Each structure stands twice: as structure tokens, then as C-alpha cells.
Amino acid sequence: MKSCKFKQILCAAVAAATILSLSACVMPIKEEKNLAAEDAAVMVANAPVVSTQTVIITGKTVNVRSGPGTDFSCIGKASKGKSFAYLSSKKNKNGKLWYKLQFTSAKTGWVSASLSKLVGNQTTTATTAAESTTVTATSPLTTTSHFYGSERITSKTDPSGTTTTTTKAATKKTVVIKGNPVNVRSGAGANYKKIGSTSKGKKYKLLGTKKDSKGKTWYKIQFTSSKTGWVISTLAYIEGEKTSPTPKKTDGKVAYLTFDDGPSVNTIKILDILDQYNVKATFFVVYHSNMKSRYQEIVKRGHTIALHSYTHDYSKIYKSEKGYYNDLNKIHDYVEKTTGVDSKIIRFPGGSSNTVSNKYNKGIMRTLKSSVTKNGYYYHDWNVSSGDATGRNVKVSKLIANVKSGVGKKKVINVLMHDTGKSKRTTVEALPSIIEYLKKKGYSFEALTTESVLIQHKRK
Ligand code: ZN
């Protein structure tokens, strides 16, 4: 990357605040076939369980879709605080959890669990507690069986990769708590309401098991004589069975690692480190000649390739709206041609809160922020900065310290780093320590998608 002083100054700015929102519906309407398959699934899913649960929207404006995934058509929008009757849940092929809800009296819809929360209790109406159906997938199905502990679990996987697990829990199994204290929740996941707390050595009757959206197993227990609850399996064990290894806390904390301005001579090194830790990240790329294979490698290894700029030249990009789109379209089309990815995820050079753009066109950022959103793009700033753009090869210890101080108590973090070659060698060197630190703090790592939480700087 050619040297760019403005960029370095701007990229160093730390996010002022976080705005969570979701922008406009952009997906074209699809035919009815998705709905048909999904309705079949719900009939089965609803059979043994009566839900008194409610889905409350937590994102600012959330797309309601015809199926559990961003590739389903958008059938409407729901704003923050609205609540809907919960119908069922399902993980899509990317492992993301979606909730089905009663959208209108006549229509059902789906929202991403990352932008909503489930409240209330689920009551099992099956005649015995020995059997519980947890998730049901669409047909056609393939069925596999295996043993989990001494329980028989039947898993069904449909072509989209959604897994159904039906547990035949033995009636006389006992869950022993090994953590201290352990939260008891209303559902199988850390995002469910805490209904109580228990402590080491306490024993409960096992009612069932279920995996949450992060793949963690939860035990359903008879918490009190009248109440059931869920505990995470890493903090408890089933009496008489081998104990699971000691847990790592996640608490639903998510880290989005982001690398701007690449690809570069560092790209492969960064990818190797990410692979080593089994971590997915996001690369906001610019155009560089002779680096085709690196753009492709980012995608091949399962990361998100996102758009930064073709030229990274502020005098062109921020001169006018037209100038901005000329540049954005060029990098969009280059990435699409090179990798096959039609990316809708962007980061403005300098971030959306940059003020240098005023030099070229006063107020242009306000125009661009609303314009890109209307045009179906999702723009991301950051709320943790490594500070690697404040100079050439900023000390590794300084980069790590910057991340640590930036993280604070944030639940969702978007960490800004750069993939710009020789001057950012220390970013590569600091990366393993940064990942280890965040893992220790309980973050799970995700690459950005169009459904991800938007970390956006406050309007200036
Ligand atoms: Zn940049």
C-alpha cells in the first residue's frame, strides 16, 4: 500500500461509541418454495412443546425474513423493543440461530437471534419428562444415530446442514454441579434469562440435553419441584459418566477482528495465525495489482472479504457522492471478479466519523452514510483500535496494551488492525497475543456478515 498520512491519522482514531442498527431490506423476494419446506418443519417442532415465549427485538431495525437466513427474502421490518410470539428456532447452514415468530396475525417470519432475545419459559407438555424434542429441521432428512454418554441421540440433518436432535433421556439420570456458582437459565443458551443460581455438589434430575447456537451442550434439570431450568454442561456432569474437560467461558461475547488496506506481504502470515487459532476474521480490502491469489486465499480460508476502497485516495472518494461510488463500485467489481464474492459489507476509509473528508466536501459523510445504507450496504466502524496506524511498526507491547484498554467491558468488539506490509510487521507479531487475550476474556470470534452487529461511530 502506498503511504497515506491522512489514512494513518484517521485510522488511529478510536471509536467514540457504538450504534446498533440494521439497515434496509435488500434481498429480492423469493418464491414460495422456501416457505413450504419450513412450514413442514414447524408442524413437527410444535408438537411436543407449548411455547409461552416471546421474541423481543434488540436491534434498532431488524429485517424479518421468510426463512432462517439472510438469503431468504425480507418480508418486513421490526423495530427495537417490539415483541412477537415465539414459534420455533433453527440454526442455518452458517450455524447462526434464528427465531421463528408470529409476525402478523396471518404471517410468520424469522429474525436473527443476534438481533433479538427470547424471554419467558418453555413448558413441556409431554406426559413424561423422559422425552424431549429440541430442534426440528426441514425434510428431506438423513438420519444418524450415536450415543452421548449412555443416552441415545438421533440426529437428523437436512440438505442445508440444519441438525435436529431428539434426546431420549434416561429417567433416572442425575446432573451434578461442578462449577461454583452456576447460573440456571430458562433455556439452553447463555442468552436465556437467568432464573436462579446453584452451587458445587448440588444434584438434580436430568430431563434432557440440547446444543445451543455456539455448539455448547446444555442440561435440562428439575430445578425446583415446580420449575425446570438449564445449566451448561461444562459446569456440570452426569453422575456415573466421564466428566467433560474444564470449560472456557464465552458469555455470548463476540469479537470481530478486522484488517484494513490489504492484501499485502503480511496477508498469508495473518491467515496462518488465524488458522492456527481456528479464528475467522474480516478483511476490508483495497485494490493492489499482482495480489489476486491473496484475495482468493482470504475467501478460500473462510474469512469475510469486505470492501474498503479501490484507490484509498480521499481527494477522489470524498469529493462527491459520485466520486465515492465510482471508487466503491470499482473495488466491489474487482473483488467479485477475483473471488466471486458480491460483498455488501464496507468500511469507509478513515471510518464514518472522519473529518478530513470535510476538506474535500463539507458534510459528505452524512450523505454517504445514509446513501450506502439505502443502497444495501452495511458499513462498519470499530470500537477497539490496535493503534497500528499511528506509526510504522508500533511496538508489539503497545499494540497489545491498546487492545486490552479498548476492550473494557464491551460485549461485542470490532478490533481495527491493518494488513499493509512492511510497516505493519508488528501487527502480525502481536496478533497471537491479542487472540489469546480475547479468548481468555471469553470472546468467540466471528467474521462479519450482513446480519452482524453494526459497530458504527456516532454521528458528528
Ligand atoms: Zn484504510
Tab-separated table of C-alpha atoms in Angstrom, residues 260 284-286 306-333 343-354 357 360-361 363-381 456:
chain	number	residue	atom	x	y	z
A	260	ASP	CA	-7.834	-2.862	6.612
A	284	PHE	CA	-11.525	-4.717	4.279
A	285	VAL	CA	-9.514	-4.711	1.101
A	286	VAL	CA	-8.273	-2.103	-1.328
A	306	ALA	CA	-15.229	-6.800	2.595
A	307	LEU	CA	-14.842	-3.518	0.756
A	308	HIS	CA	-12.681	-0.598	1.826
A	309	SER	CA	-11.703	1.372	-1.273
A	310	TYR	CA	-10.224	0.967	-4.724
A	311	THR	CA	-7.857	3.941	-4.540
A	312	HIS	CA	-7.922	4.952	-0.853
A	313	ASP	CA	-7.476	8.466	-2.223
A	314	TYR	CA	-9.557	10.829	-0.088
A	315	SER	CA	-9.493	13.599	-2.672
A	316	LYS	CA	-11.316	11.313	-5.091
A	317	ILE	CA	-13.538	9.355	-2.719
A	318	TYR	CA	-14.820	12.246	-0.658
A	319	LYS	CA	-15.068	14.875	-3.384
A	320	SER	CA	-18.640	13.877	-4.180
A	321	GLU	CA	-21.173	11.100	-3.827
A	322	LYS	CA	-20.470	10.186	-7.419
A	323	GLY	CA	-16.747	10.060	-6.713
A	324	TYR	CA	-17.376	7.755	-3.776
A	325	TYR	CA	-19.485	5.302	-5.761
A	326	ASN	CA	-17.053	5.298	-8.672
A	327	ASP	CA	-14.441	4.072	-6.253
A	328	LEU	CA	-16.696	1.689	-4.306
A	329	ASN	CA	-18.110	0.089	-7.439
A	330	LYS	CA	-14.604	-0.473	-8.762
A	331	ILE	CA	-13.437	-2.357	-5.678
A	332	HIS	CA	-16.766	-4.201	-5.459
A	333	ASP	CA	-16.476	-5.385	-9.034
A	343	SER	CA	-19.747	-8.097	-0.912
A	344	LYS	CA	-22.179	-5.713	0.754
A	345	ILE	CA	-20.014	-5.078	3.791
A	346	ILE	CA	-17.968	-1.903	3.749
A	347	ARG	CA	-15.735	0.319	5.835
A	348	PHE	CA	-15.211	3.937	4.903
A	349	PRO	CA	-11.559	4.970	4.576
A	350	GLY	CA	-10.908	6.836	7.824
A	351	GLY	CA	-14.132	5.499	9.306
A	352	SER	CA	-17.575	7.063	9.082
A	353	SER	CA	-16.608	9.690	11.660
A	354	ASN	CA	-13.590	11.035	9.787
A	357	SER	CA	-13.398	14.403	4.203
A	360	TYR	CA	-12.998	17.862	0.049
A	361	ASN	CA	-16.724	18.222	0.567
A	363	GLY	CA	-20.832	17.170	5.208
A	364	ILE	CA	-20.159	14.384	2.698
A	365	MET	CA	-20.042	11.670	5.384
A	366	ARG	CA	-23.602	12.357	6.459
A	367	THR	CA	-24.729	11.996	2.845
A	368	LEU	CA	-22.684	8.853	2.262
A	369	LYS	CA	-23.738	7.082	5.450
A	370	SER	CA	-27.394	7.273	4.593
A	371	SER	CA	-26.780	6.669	0.914
A	372	VAL	CA	-24.785	3.450	1.292
A	373	THR	CA	-27.380	2.089	3.688
A	374	LYS	CA	-30.169	2.817	1.218
A	375	ASN	CA	-28.130	1.071	-1.443
A	376	GLY	CA	-27.959	-2.149	0.546
A	377	TYR	CA	-24.500	-1.832	2.054
A	378	TYR	CA	-23.684	-2.409	5.698
A	379	TYR	CA	-20.943	-0.135	6.966
A	380	HIS	CA	-18.793	-0.993	9.948
A	381	ASP	CA	-16.502	1.208	12.004
A	456	GLN	CA	-20.780	2.443	13.930
